[in-house]
XYZ file of C-alpha atoms in Angstrom:
688
model
C -0.104 0.044 0.001
C 3.003 2.476 0.727
C 3.791 1.822 -2.944
C 0.538 2.797 -4.221
C 0.493 5.974 -2.325
C 3.960 6.813 -3.564
C 2.797 5.857 -7.234
C -0.349 8.260 -6.996
C 1.775 11.135 -5.830
C 4.069 10.686 -8.494
C 1.688 10.541 -11.220
C -0.442 13.527 -10.024
C 1.880 15.997 -8.148
C -0.744 18.723 -8.675
C -3.212 17.186 -6.436
C -1.338 18.286 -3.296
C -1.617 21.935 -4.195
C -5.242 21.747 -5.156
C -6.899 20.013 -2.396
C -4.645 20.154 0.515
C -7.731 19.539 2.850
C -8.424 16.296 1.755
C -4.859 15.139 2.228
C -4.309 16.703 5.616
C -7.913 15.785 6.708
C -7.531 12.131 7.620
C -4.034 11.622 8.941
C -5.399 8.996 11.424
C -7.582 7.108 8.946
C -4.297 6.019 7.162
C -3.194 3.830 10.090
C -6.448 2.826 11.337
C -8.267 2.044 8.015
C -5.843 1.291 5.453
C -8.321 -0.077 3.090
C -9.580 3.608 2.450
C -6.157 4.728 1.263
C -6.622 3.670 -2.339
C -10.350 4.856 -2.723
C -9.252 8.309 -1.681
C -6.154 8.355 -3.539
C -8.015 7.463 -6.550
C -10.486 10.372 -6.237
C -7.637 12.663 -5.535
C -5.625 11.648 -8.509
C -8.293 11.921 -11.153
C -9.688 15.150 -10.239
C -7.019 17.539 -11.805
C -7.641 15.757 -15.228
C -11.312 16.516 -15.062
C -12.344 20.130 -16.357
C -16.307 19.582 -16.032
C -17.936 21.414 -13.155
C -20.135 18.397 -12.256
C -18.775 16.860 -9.141
C -20.975 13.924 -9.306
C -19.798 12.972 -12.540
C -16.171 13.715 -11.329
C -16.470 10.925 -8.723
C -17.936 8.394 -11.424
C -15.588 9.084 -14.055
C -12.615 9.091 -11.687
C -13.402 5.479 -10.516
C -13.725 4.331 -13.867
C -10.753 6.224 -15.105
C -8.491 5.000 -12.265
C -9.379 1.454 -12.829
C -8.952 1.355 -16.542
C -5.141 0.596 -16.516
C -5.404 -2.724 -14.243
C -9.099 -3.560 -14.537
C -10.290 -2.783 -18.042
C -10.687 -6.403 -18.708
C -12.803 -6.995 -15.641
C -15.169 -4.159 -15.789
C -15.447 -3.091 -19.375
C -19.006 -1.672 -19.106
C -18.570 0.631 -15.976
C -17.346 3.784 -17.830
C -20.065 3.650 -20.297
C -23.074 3.188 -18.121
C -22.231 5.853 -15.471
C -22.347 9.088 -17.367
C -25.972 8.048 -18.492
C -26.987 7.626 -14.950
C -25.482 11.190 -14.077
C -27.195 12.951 -16.676
C -30.667 11.712 -16.110
C -30.516 11.924 -12.157
C -29.186 15.317 -11.991
C -30.828 17.673 -14.858
C -29.860 20.962 -13.270
C -26.110 20.204 -13.514
C -26.235 22.050 -16.970
C -26.714 25.384 -15.049
C -24.996 24.648 -11.846
C -22.051 22.871 -10.437
C -24.489 21.582 -7.355
C -26.714 18.762 -7.157
C -30.398 19.450 -6.532
C -31.195 17.737 -3.265
C -34.408 16.354 -4.525
C -32.231 14.293 -7.101
C -30.718 12.472 -3.885
C -33.756 12.546 -1.358
C -36.792 11.674 -3.514
C -38.185 9.176 -3.675
C -37.052 8.112 -0.154
C -34.843 5.046 -1.137
C -32.865 6.848 -4.202
C -30.142 7.751 -1.758
C -28.591 4.151 -2.303
C -27.388 5.278 -5.611
C -25.332 8.027 -4.485
C -23.583 6.234 -1.597
C -19.741 7.326 -1.737
C -20.234 9.766 -4.518
C -18.472 13.213 -4.189
C -20.840 15.934 -4.820
C -21.296 19.530 -4.461
C -24.635 20.894 -2.712
C -25.934 24.201 -1.529
C -28.756 25.238 0.433
C -29.799 27.215 3.635
C -29.419 25.743 7.147
C -32.695 24.917 8.873
C -31.562 23.513 12.005
C -27.938 22.734 13.622
C -26.206 21.388 16.545
C -22.742 21.307 17.515
C -21.056 18.182 19.314
C -17.555 17.917 20.742
C -15.527 14.924 19.548
C -13.709 12.915 22.408
C -10.063 13.190 22.211
C -8.049 10.780 20.137
C -5.489 9.037 22.235
C -1.759 8.972 20.883
C -1.173 5.569 19.185
C 0.990 4.293 22.190
C -0.650 0.776 22.387
C 0.902 0.044 19.027
C 4.240 0.974 19.985
C 4.612 -0.634 23.522
C 4.299 -4.344 22.454
C 7.931 -4.580 21.259
C 7.881 -8.246 20.770
C 4.938 -7.957 18.263
C 6.788 -5.111 16.271
C 7.749 -6.082 12.922
C 11.237 -5.976 12.056
C 10.491 -4.076 9.119
C 9.373 -1.207 11.149
C 12.714 0.553 11.680
C 11.201 4.013 12.712
C 10.481 2.291 16.333
C 13.408 3.052 18.553
C 14.722 1.299 21.984
C 14.420 4.739 23.734
C 10.793 4.979 22.806
C 10.127 1.443 24.150
C 11.935 2.372 27.437
C 9.924 5.465 27.970
C 6.825 3.763 27.469
C 8.018 1.332 30.400
C 8.743 4.233 32.782
C 5.439 3.621 34.844
C 6.424 0.111 35.551
C 9.945 1.066 36.767
C 8.730 3.740 39.185
C 5.980 1.337 40.592
C 8.732 -1.300 41.568
C 10.793 1.536 43.104
C 7.841 2.460 45.487
C 7.576 -1.060 46.818
C 11.236 -1.786 47.156
C 12.766 1.584 47.801
C 10.190 3.937 50.031
C 7.317 1.635 50.645
C 7.661 1.673 54.497
C 9.203 5.077 55.167
C 7.229 7.873 56.731
C 8.462 10.201 54.142
C 7.419 9.323 50.744
C 10.007 9.612 47.905
C 9.207 12.770 46.015
C 8.816 11.807 42.330
C 10.154 14.189 39.685
C 7.368 15.780 37.996
C 6.994 14.848 34.439
C 6.813 17.939 32.008
C 3.011 18.846 31.286
C 2.313 17.895 27.660
C -0.218 20.561 26.166
C -3.500 18.871 25.030
C -4.504 19.257 21.566
C -7.553 21.689 21.092
C -10.783 19.597 21.233
C -12.190 19.299 17.936
C -16.008 19.398 17.381
C -18.478 18.541 14.449
C -21.469 20.442 13.283
C -24.593 18.668 12.015
C -26.489 20.769 9.713
C -30.032 20.126 8.399
C -29.890 21.959 4.843
C -32.714 22.587 2.453
C -32.200 23.986 -1.225
C -36.179 24.212 -1.589
C -36.468 21.224 -4.192
C -38.031 19.006 -1.832
C -39.736 18.456 1.673
C -36.658 16.453 2.765
C -33.487 18.061 4.134
C -29.974 16.702 3.721
C -27.857 16.373 6.816
C -24.516 17.996 6.416
C -21.366 17.006 8.810
C -18.729 19.560 9.069
C -15.734 19.054 11.213
C -14.251 22.147 12.838
C -10.842 21.533 11.006
C -12.669 22.343 7.635
C -14.274 25.768 8.797
C -15.131 27.742 11.830
C -18.358 26.095 12.886
C -19.755 29.508 14.484
C -20.390 30.755 10.892
C -22.231 27.595 9.783
C -24.468 27.227 12.657
C -26.935 30.123 12.669
C -30.573 29.225 10.964
C -30.559 30.699 7.443
C -26.866 30.563 6.796
C -26.513 29.848 3.102
C -23.767 27.296 2.262
C -22.207 25.665 -0.791
C -20.042 22.733 0.236
C -18.377 19.818 -1.488
C -18.075 16.244 0.329
C -18.805 12.597 0.127
C -22.371 11.188 0.670
C -22.472 8.302 3.167
C -24.561 6.405 5.471
C -24.815 8.114 9.109
C -22.144 6.761 11.255
C -24.416 6.527 14.305
C -28.344 5.561 14.203
C -30.526 8.490 12.975
C -33.536 9.289 11.143
C -31.676 10.460 8.206
C -30.527 7.639 5.789
C -27.783 9.589 4.274
C -25.500 12.507 4.937
C -23.014 14.774 3.384
C -19.225 14.542 4.970
C -17.935 17.937 4.135
C -14.529 18.243 2.754
C -14.472 21.703 1.644
C -16.565 24.850 2.026
C -17.188 26.897 -1.122
C -19.305 29.569 0.032
C -20.774 30.912 3.337
C -23.614 33.463 3.426
C -23.627 34.653 6.963
C -26.829 35.774 8.868
C -27.627 38.452 11.431
C -29.286 36.511 13.848
C -30.619 39.208 15.948
C -32.470 40.725 12.718
C -33.185 37.282 10.886
C -37.082 36.782 11.692
C -36.731 33.038 10.881
C -34.364 32.465 13.939
C -37.432 31.937 15.974
C -38.788 28.628 15.132
C -42.442 27.822 14.445
C -43.620 31.467 13.738
C -47.471 31.231 12.934
C -48.568 32.032 9.176
C -49.985 35.242 10.382
C -46.612 36.441 11.450
C -44.915 35.299 8.488
C -47.039 37.566 6.244
C -45.017 40.443 7.548
C -41.880 38.939 6.186
C -43.111 37.672 2.889
C -39.669 37.756 1.123
C -38.323 35.064 3.811
C -41.300 32.785 4.375
C -40.322 30.560 1.275
C -37.595 29.287 3.552
C -40.048 27.651 5.564
C -41.186 24.066 5.057
C -44.663 24.872 4.790
C -44.673 27.823 2.455
C -42.026 26.018 0.141
C -44.187 23.076 -0.215
C -47.410 25.188 -1.002
C -45.212 26.990 -3.593
C -44.204 23.733 -5.134
C -47.818 22.694 -5.396
C -48.561 25.984 -6.751
C -45.907 25.649 -9.463
C -47.188 22.032 -10.462
C -50.856 23.346 -10.783
C -49.491 25.907 -13.061
C -47.558 23.542 -15.155
C -50.870 21.063 -15.063
C -52.814 23.957 -16.386
C -50.655 24.572 -19.512
C -50.520 20.920 -20.069
C -54.174 20.567 -20.148
C -54.988 23.406 -22.507
C -51.981 22.425 -24.674
C -53.102 18.787 -24.864
C -56.625 19.922 -25.867
C -55.553 22.303 -28.647
C -56.076 25.664 -26.792
C -53.615 28.415 -27.569
C -52.215 30.596 -24.735
C -53.045 34.372 -25.376
C -51.566 37.231 -22.894
C -54.258 39.811 -22.243
C -53.560 43.528 -21.061
C -53.221 44.450 -17.548
C -53.847 47.922 -18.270
C -57.205 48.577 -19.961
C -59.703 51.282 -20.480
C -62.685 48.832 -20.376
C -64.505 47.602 -17.112
C -64.468 43.706 -17.755
C -67.612 43.393 -15.742
C -69.492 46.803 -15.990
C -70.042 47.492 -12.292
C -66.655 46.311 -10.557
C -64.421 48.101 -8.315
C -61.354 49.172 -10.437
C -57.897 50.520 -9.680
C -57.243 53.772 -11.410
C -53.938 54.103 -13.270
C -52.398 57.705 -13.050
C -48.996 59.227 -13.658
C -49.710 62.828 -12.356
C -48.968 61.954 -8.808
C -45.731 63.598 -7.465
C -43.107 61.987 -5.205
C -45.042 62.998 -2.133
C -48.075 61.137 -3.446
C -49.857 64.349 -4.322
C -50.983 65.581 -7.584
C -48.589 67.686 -9.290
C -49.112 71.446 -9.251
C -47.561 74.403 -11.055
C -47.509 76.637 -8.255
C -48.798 79.510 -9.764
C -45.991 79.781 -12.527
C -47.161 81.288 -15.911
C -46.629 79.341 -19.145
C -44.523 82.185 -20.622
C -41.994 81.826 -17.886
C -41.712 78.184 -18.233
C -41.369 78.434 -21.829
C -38.549 80.893 -21.494
C -36.818 78.388 -19.001
C -37.226 75.506 -21.656
C -35.189 77.834 -24.113
C -32.757 78.675 -21.599
C -32.070 75.034 -20.489
C -32.115 73.640 -24.208
C -29.166 76.107 -24.958
C -27.412 74.906 -21.896
C -27.748 71.264 -23.001
C -26.383 72.150 -26.412
C -23.444 73.956 -24.985
C -22.607 70.858 -22.672
C -22.816 68.474 -25.709
C -20.407 70.479 -27.768
C -17.988 70.757 -24.857
C -18.151 66.959 -23.805
C -16.084 68.020 -20.685
C -18.775 67.020 -17.875
C -20.933 64.131 -18.618
C -22.566 64.288 -15.130
C -23.532 67.997 -15.587
C -24.921 67.159 -19.138
C -27.127 64.193 -17.646
C -28.303 66.453 -14.901
C -29.203 69.294 -17.411
C -31.041 66.894 -19.671
C -33.103 65.553 -16.846
C -33.936 69.024 -15.613
C -35.166 70.063 -19.216
C -37.281 67.100 -19.251
C -39.145 68.250 -16.224
C -39.522 71.706 -17.498
C -40.973 70.334 -20.618
C -43.575 68.310 -18.542
C -44.559 71.375 -16.653
C -44.964 73.311 -19.712
C -47.177 70.496 -21.191
C -49.432 70.649 -18.002
C -49.708 74.574 -18.178
C -50.594 74.243 -21.751
C -53.294 71.546 -21.189
C -54.606 73.710 -18.310
C -54.786 76.745 -20.794
C -56.707 74.738 -23.254
C -59.108 73.486 -20.555
C -59.849 77.201 -19.412
C -60.562 78.127 -22.966
C -63.654 75.686 -22.802
C -65.564 76.439 -25.982
C -63.618 74.479 -28.423
C -63.862 71.329 -26.117
C -66.748 69.027 -25.535
C -68.248 69.777 -22.190
C -68.831 66.080 -21.536
C -65.502 64.711 -22.307
C -62.827 64.919 -19.365
C -59.523 66.021 -20.146
C -56.406 64.188 -18.769
C -53.590 66.567 -19.180
C -50.376 65.488 -17.990
C -51.371 61.777 -18.003
C -49.432 59.025 -19.721
C -52.553 57.835 -21.774
C -55.217 60.158 -23.249
C -58.097 58.524 -21.680
C -58.893 56.956 -18.242
C -57.215 53.553 -17.626
C -57.515 50.845 -15.260
C -55.892 47.663 -13.666
C -57.964 44.768 -15.584
C -60.579 43.132 -13.334
C -60.978 40.410 -15.969
C -59.423 39.399 -19.065
C -62.491 37.659 -20.710
C -63.355 40.504 -22.959
C -59.946 40.807 -24.624
C -59.926 36.947 -24.839
C -63.070 36.775 -26.891
C -61.559 38.752 -29.660
C -58.875 36.027 -29.997
C -61.563 33.191 -29.575
C -63.371 34.719 -32.480
C -60.440 34.241 -34.693
C -58.447 31.385 -33.426
C -61.232 29.029 -31.802
C -60.275 27.904 -28.351
C -57.976 30.018 -26.219
C -56.870 30.672 -22.660
C -55.101 33.084 -20.632
C -53.360 33.011 -16.932
C -52.274 36.158 -15.112
C -53.087 38.723 -12.249
C -56.396 40.483 -12.084
C -57.233 43.254 -9.742
C -60.195 44.594 -7.490
C -60.275 47.572 -5.562
C -62.920 45.958 -3.212
C -62.686 47.380 0.318
C -64.709 44.262 1.660
C -61.822 41.672 1.614
C -62.115 38.361 3.090
C -60.033 35.226 3.640
C -60.741 34.038 0.133
C -60.451 37.459 -1.759
C -57.805 40.184 -1.787
C -56.954 42.862 -4.134
C -54.535 40.872 -6.612
C -55.318 37.327 -7.394
C -54.442 35.127 -10.424
C -57.020 33.706 -12.686
C -57.285 31.137 -15.498
C -59.524 32.373 -18.195
C -60.723 30.351 -21.060
C -62.813 31.279 -24.388
C -64.193 28.694 -26.821
C -65.627 29.719 -30.168
C -68.698 27.705 -31.420
C -69.606 26.398 -27.935
C -72.359 27.040 -25.623
C -73.127 27.088 -21.955
C -73.118 23.201 -21.633
C -69.793 22.811 -23.412
C -68.136 25.452 -20.876
C -69.451 23.269 -17.953
C -67.894 20.005 -19.273
C -64.604 21.813 -19.900
C -64.646 23.332 -16.642
C -65.450 19.985 -14.959
C -62.775 17.912 -16.894
C -60.042 20.695 -16.066
C -60.699 20.837 -12.557
C -60.551 16.855 -12.127
C -57.386 17.137 -14.302
C -55.687 19.241 -11.729
C -56.808 17.142 -8.755
C -55.330 14.089 -10.127
C -52.212 15.856 -11.633
C -51.478 16.980 -7.940
C -51.838 13.310 -6.516
C -49.615 11.750 -9.092
C -46.796 14.257 -9.376
C -46.685 15.991 -5.742
C -47.083 13.023 -3.319
C -44.092 14.143 -0.930
C -45.753 17.401 -0.537
C -49.081 16.132 -0.211
C -47.799 13.890 2.388
C -46.617 16.837 4.398
C -49.624 18.789 3.750
C -51.570 15.967 5.259
C -49.431 15.859 8.393
C -49.091 19.379 9.172
C -51.745 21.359 7.607
C -54.890 19.310 6.772
C -55.333 15.889 7.261
C -58.189 15.513 4.563
C -56.284 17.217 1.844
C -55.307 14.031 -0.191
C -58.774 12.233 0.413
C -60.629 15.468 -0.722
C -58.803 15.546 -4.133
C -59.403 11.500 -4.645
C -63.150 12.290 -3.901
C -63.348 15.150 -6.415
C -61.905 12.881 -9.179
C -64.065 9.884 -8.388
C -67.400 11.938 -7.910
C -69.660 13.091 -10.585
C -70.609 16.597 -10.574
C -74.192 17.718 -9.528
C -75.857 20.305 -11.640
C -78.805 22.217 -10.199
C -80.720 25.401 -11.255
C -80.490 28.897 -9.378
C -84.132 28.110 -7.847
C -83.387 24.574 -6.701
C -80.253 25.885 -4.902
C -82.530 28.624 -3.350
C -84.974 26.374 -2.143
C -82.386 24.206 -0.295
C -80.629 26.975 1.367
C -84.140 28.600 2.195
C -85.144 25.762 4.455
C -81.484 25.720 6.274
C -81.068 29.332 6.681
C -84.824 30.471 6.945
C -84.865 33.028 4.403
C -87.633 33.740 1.798
C -87.516 32.234 -1.714
C -87.350 35.597 -3.298
C -86.387 35.602 -6.990
C -83.165 37.653 -7.402
C -81.577 36.881 -3.794
C -77.777 36.588 -4.147
C -76.582 33.134 -2.843
C -73.962 33.960 -0.156
C -70.559 32.185 0.473
C -72.108 30.517 3.299
C -75.083 29.269 1.244
C -72.830 27.799 -1.379
C -70.572 26.039 0.929
C -73.566 24.517 2.692
C -74.693 22.987 -0.668
C -71.278 21.472 -1.365
C -70.007 20.345 1.917
C -73.445 19.313 3.661
C -75.880 18.631 0.991
C -74.134 17.157 -1.942
C -70.673 16.427 -0.509
C -69.066 16.766 -3.898
C -68.695 19.600 -6.572
C -71.798 21.340 -7.644
C -72.556 23.583 -10.574
C -75.559 26.182 -10.018
C -76.629 27.547 -13.381
C -79.365 29.881 -14.916
C -78.974 32.729 -12.433
C -81.047 35.946 -12.547
C -79.803 38.168 -15.228
C -79.266 41.002 -12.557
C -76.568 39.003 -10.605
C -74.242 38.405 -13.803
C -72.188 40.684 -15.956
C -73.712 42.781 -18.807
C -71.895 40.505 -21.586
C -73.639 37.176 -20.280
C -76.189 35.791 -22.968
C -79.880 36.338 -21.865
C -81.969 33.010 -21.852
C -85.091 32.822 -23.758
C -87.139 33.429 -20.765
C -85.963 36.964 -20.536
C -85.201 36.560 -16.728
C -82.204 34.279 -16.386
C -78.488 34.450 -17.727
C -76.788 31.699 -19.363
C -74.031 31.436 -16.536
C -72.759 28.948 -13.732
C -70.698 28.809 -10.888
C -68.981 25.564 -9.690
C -68.888 25.328 -5.879
C -66.411 22.993 -3.986
C -65.979 21.973 -0.519
C -63.581 24.095 1.523
C -63.383 27.230 -0.588
C -66.697 27.797 -2.265
C -66.932 29.202 -5.673
C -63.821 28.185 -7.675
C -65.042 28.572 -11.177
C -67.557 31.104 -12.850
C -68.470 30.669 -16.460
C -71.039 31.944 -18.913
C -72.207 31.879 -22.637
C -71.422 35.213 -23.877
C -74.074 37.404 -25.724
C -73.363 37.285 -29.445
C -76.533 39.145 -30.534
C -75.393 42.969 -31.009
C -79.064 44.149 -30.530
C -79.432 42.443 -27.064
C -76.067 43.710 -25.993
C -76.650 47.063 -27.054
C -79.853 47.092 -24.998
C -78.212 45.776 -21.906
C -75.587 48.447 -22.083
C -78.292 51.158 -22.443
C -80.185 49.644 -19.326
C -77.076 49.578 -17.114
C -75.969 52.984 -18.128
C -72.691 51.824 -19.067
C -70.179 54.233 -20.941
C -70.710 53.041 -24.551
C -67.467 54.294 -25.903
C -65.458 51.829 -23.556
C -67.263 49.010 -25.299
C -67.252 50.009 -28.940
C -64.214 47.616 -29.755
C -66.208 45.059 -27.942
C -69.564 45.541 -30.018
C -67.260 45.349 -33.252
C -66.963 41.670 -32.670
C -70.671 41.379 -32.911
C -70.927 43.655 -35.898
C -68.168 41.655 -38.069
C -68.437 37.830 -37.960
C -70.350 37.144 -34.737
C -70.305 33.520 -33.366
C -71.640 31.696 -30.348
C -68.906 31.369 -27.682
C -68.597 30.574 -23.964
C -65.908 30.279 -21.386
C -65.070 30.446 -17.691
C -62.509 31.691 -14.956
C -60.856 29.611 -12.527
C -59.579 31.193 -9.243
C -55.910 29.813 -9.198
C -55.129 30.914 -5.911
C -58.376 29.246 -4.771
C -57.454 26.203 -6.417
C -54.151 26.144 -4.349
C -56.076 26.896 -1.354
C -58.471 23.915 -2.091
C -55.535 21.360 -2.539
C -53.509 22.366 0.532
C -56.494 23.026 3.027
C -54.985 26.536 4.009
C -57.627 28.665 5.263
C -56.325 32.128 4.085
C -55.694 33.100 0.410
C -52.734 35.313 1.607
C -50.835 32.122 2.699
C -50.745 30.688 -0.859
C -49.989 34.113 -2.924
C -46.296 34.704 -2.715
C -46.741 38.543 -2.161
C -50.265 39.170 -1.114
C -51.675 42.522 -1.713
C -54.673 43.388 0.450
C -56.014 46.723 1.660
C -53.282 48.646 3.566
C -50.780 45.880 2.759
C -48.178 46.415 0.200
C -44.869 46.630 1.822
C -42.425 45.134 -0.718
């Protein structure tokens, strides 16, 4: 074995300079476990020859390469099989030199494939503990037994053997020399041997957000200062060998660190997650850190999977994805609370004012500042002064534009009295954040057939609840040549597809959700898949809730969320579709049924969250749509483009909207939508 070590060192002299920690880290292992020497030396000898940043492939390739000169005939297939396994098991290695922990930890028995592999992993410390290692005794026992020493070991000297026998001679001297004397023999004190500093080991539970499980990372104090690694939230990037735990533990595999590549320190007194088990309500105040918690990370992965499932479902059904605008001039429902978009507010949040300055003075200032800009451009001596002058000129021009608009507004006769002026605004007419993208989506459905969109929608409704806040994401669908029944069937199939997708693709996360959030979450998804949907009319639903809640069966009464939850959870115990609502309860664009009283609209109600999907058949008849706009006194100019779709090539079409955040709530069982939205926006809450 000594010859193998010397051969390795002679073959790769560069190894010593590149990885001194690997060589100096295990001096005692060399004498106690000699079988590990060839394995470590093989790894060390091959690393300088590999330029790939993938450490897992390094270890596999190094094993194969180191065995080729001697065992190529015995293992001819090893080198050809290993790279294939690496590529498939670690897909993210193309963009980073680290191995994603999910690759190692999921499924639960996959870790066996990675034993003794050398990898780089990164993540954030969730919990940690430091244990002192017992002092390793000097190897005296191997040198005291002189008769058993091999004659080949020439480095064992007689002086060392004699020194090891000194305690025996002293005992004999006590017995024969001063055993009976009243004055004991004073021994010559031995020189104090300084004790080596006691080493310690840190056990870190590290998560990179890819899975529910965490990896136990073991770091010796000789590798790095452990005080920098122990605080919760510390980010680390480490390199080491995956191995089975040396002691019994709940973790099946751990990483023995050999090199620290990065440490992102934490200010413990200011880090909010230093306190364990913070309630979800408290985490809302630090939404930029809460993804590091196991609960929010698991919810985020489920949300991501639902998003991918949405794209998969509609892509497989032949739908086209369309992006609808967020800023719009149209009220998507006709009577909703909207956020107004404006650009005439100053830095202090107040409307810009000219401060009584006349237009002539401002115009003169524009000319003066324009000349200054031209002079600075010619000199090219001070670029900072030029940039400042250009910015100042831009502000002065804006002020002049505002004053000109005010002058025109005061002149009056040339302008229409009923048309407001938006002087100083970015847009020439009033704009809002979109409430719904269905109207814009119709224009593409009337040209491309079946389309869908996925994005944020905004409501300035001051009556917020646990299931509705100002900004929420919606999946919106429009289908040409389809009626109300078609939209119902598509919504039912899409909803069940999402439930099945989560059960098939998020088993570990759902297992965690069932343990920590809602025990019935997985069962609820399974029951939605297996049950057939119940379809009832508005009047049937009203009769059932009237008995329970003791209300009058009066036509036009709105069904409250409490009424709808009662139908889905207590009466039918499965998804319920309620259709043919009174026309007054639905948006203006919904098709009027032949009875003249009901609208071709529906709501899908499910247990736990209530209404999760709303849909309708749109009014394709321009005369009926015009009549509804006039009855509701809606601003006709806002909807001229929408009416054009009925003037030119109208067609029957229907669609629906799914509350995506509500779907995440339904899947996870969380009671408040603010805990499933990454950065929730509610009244008075928008702090990042």
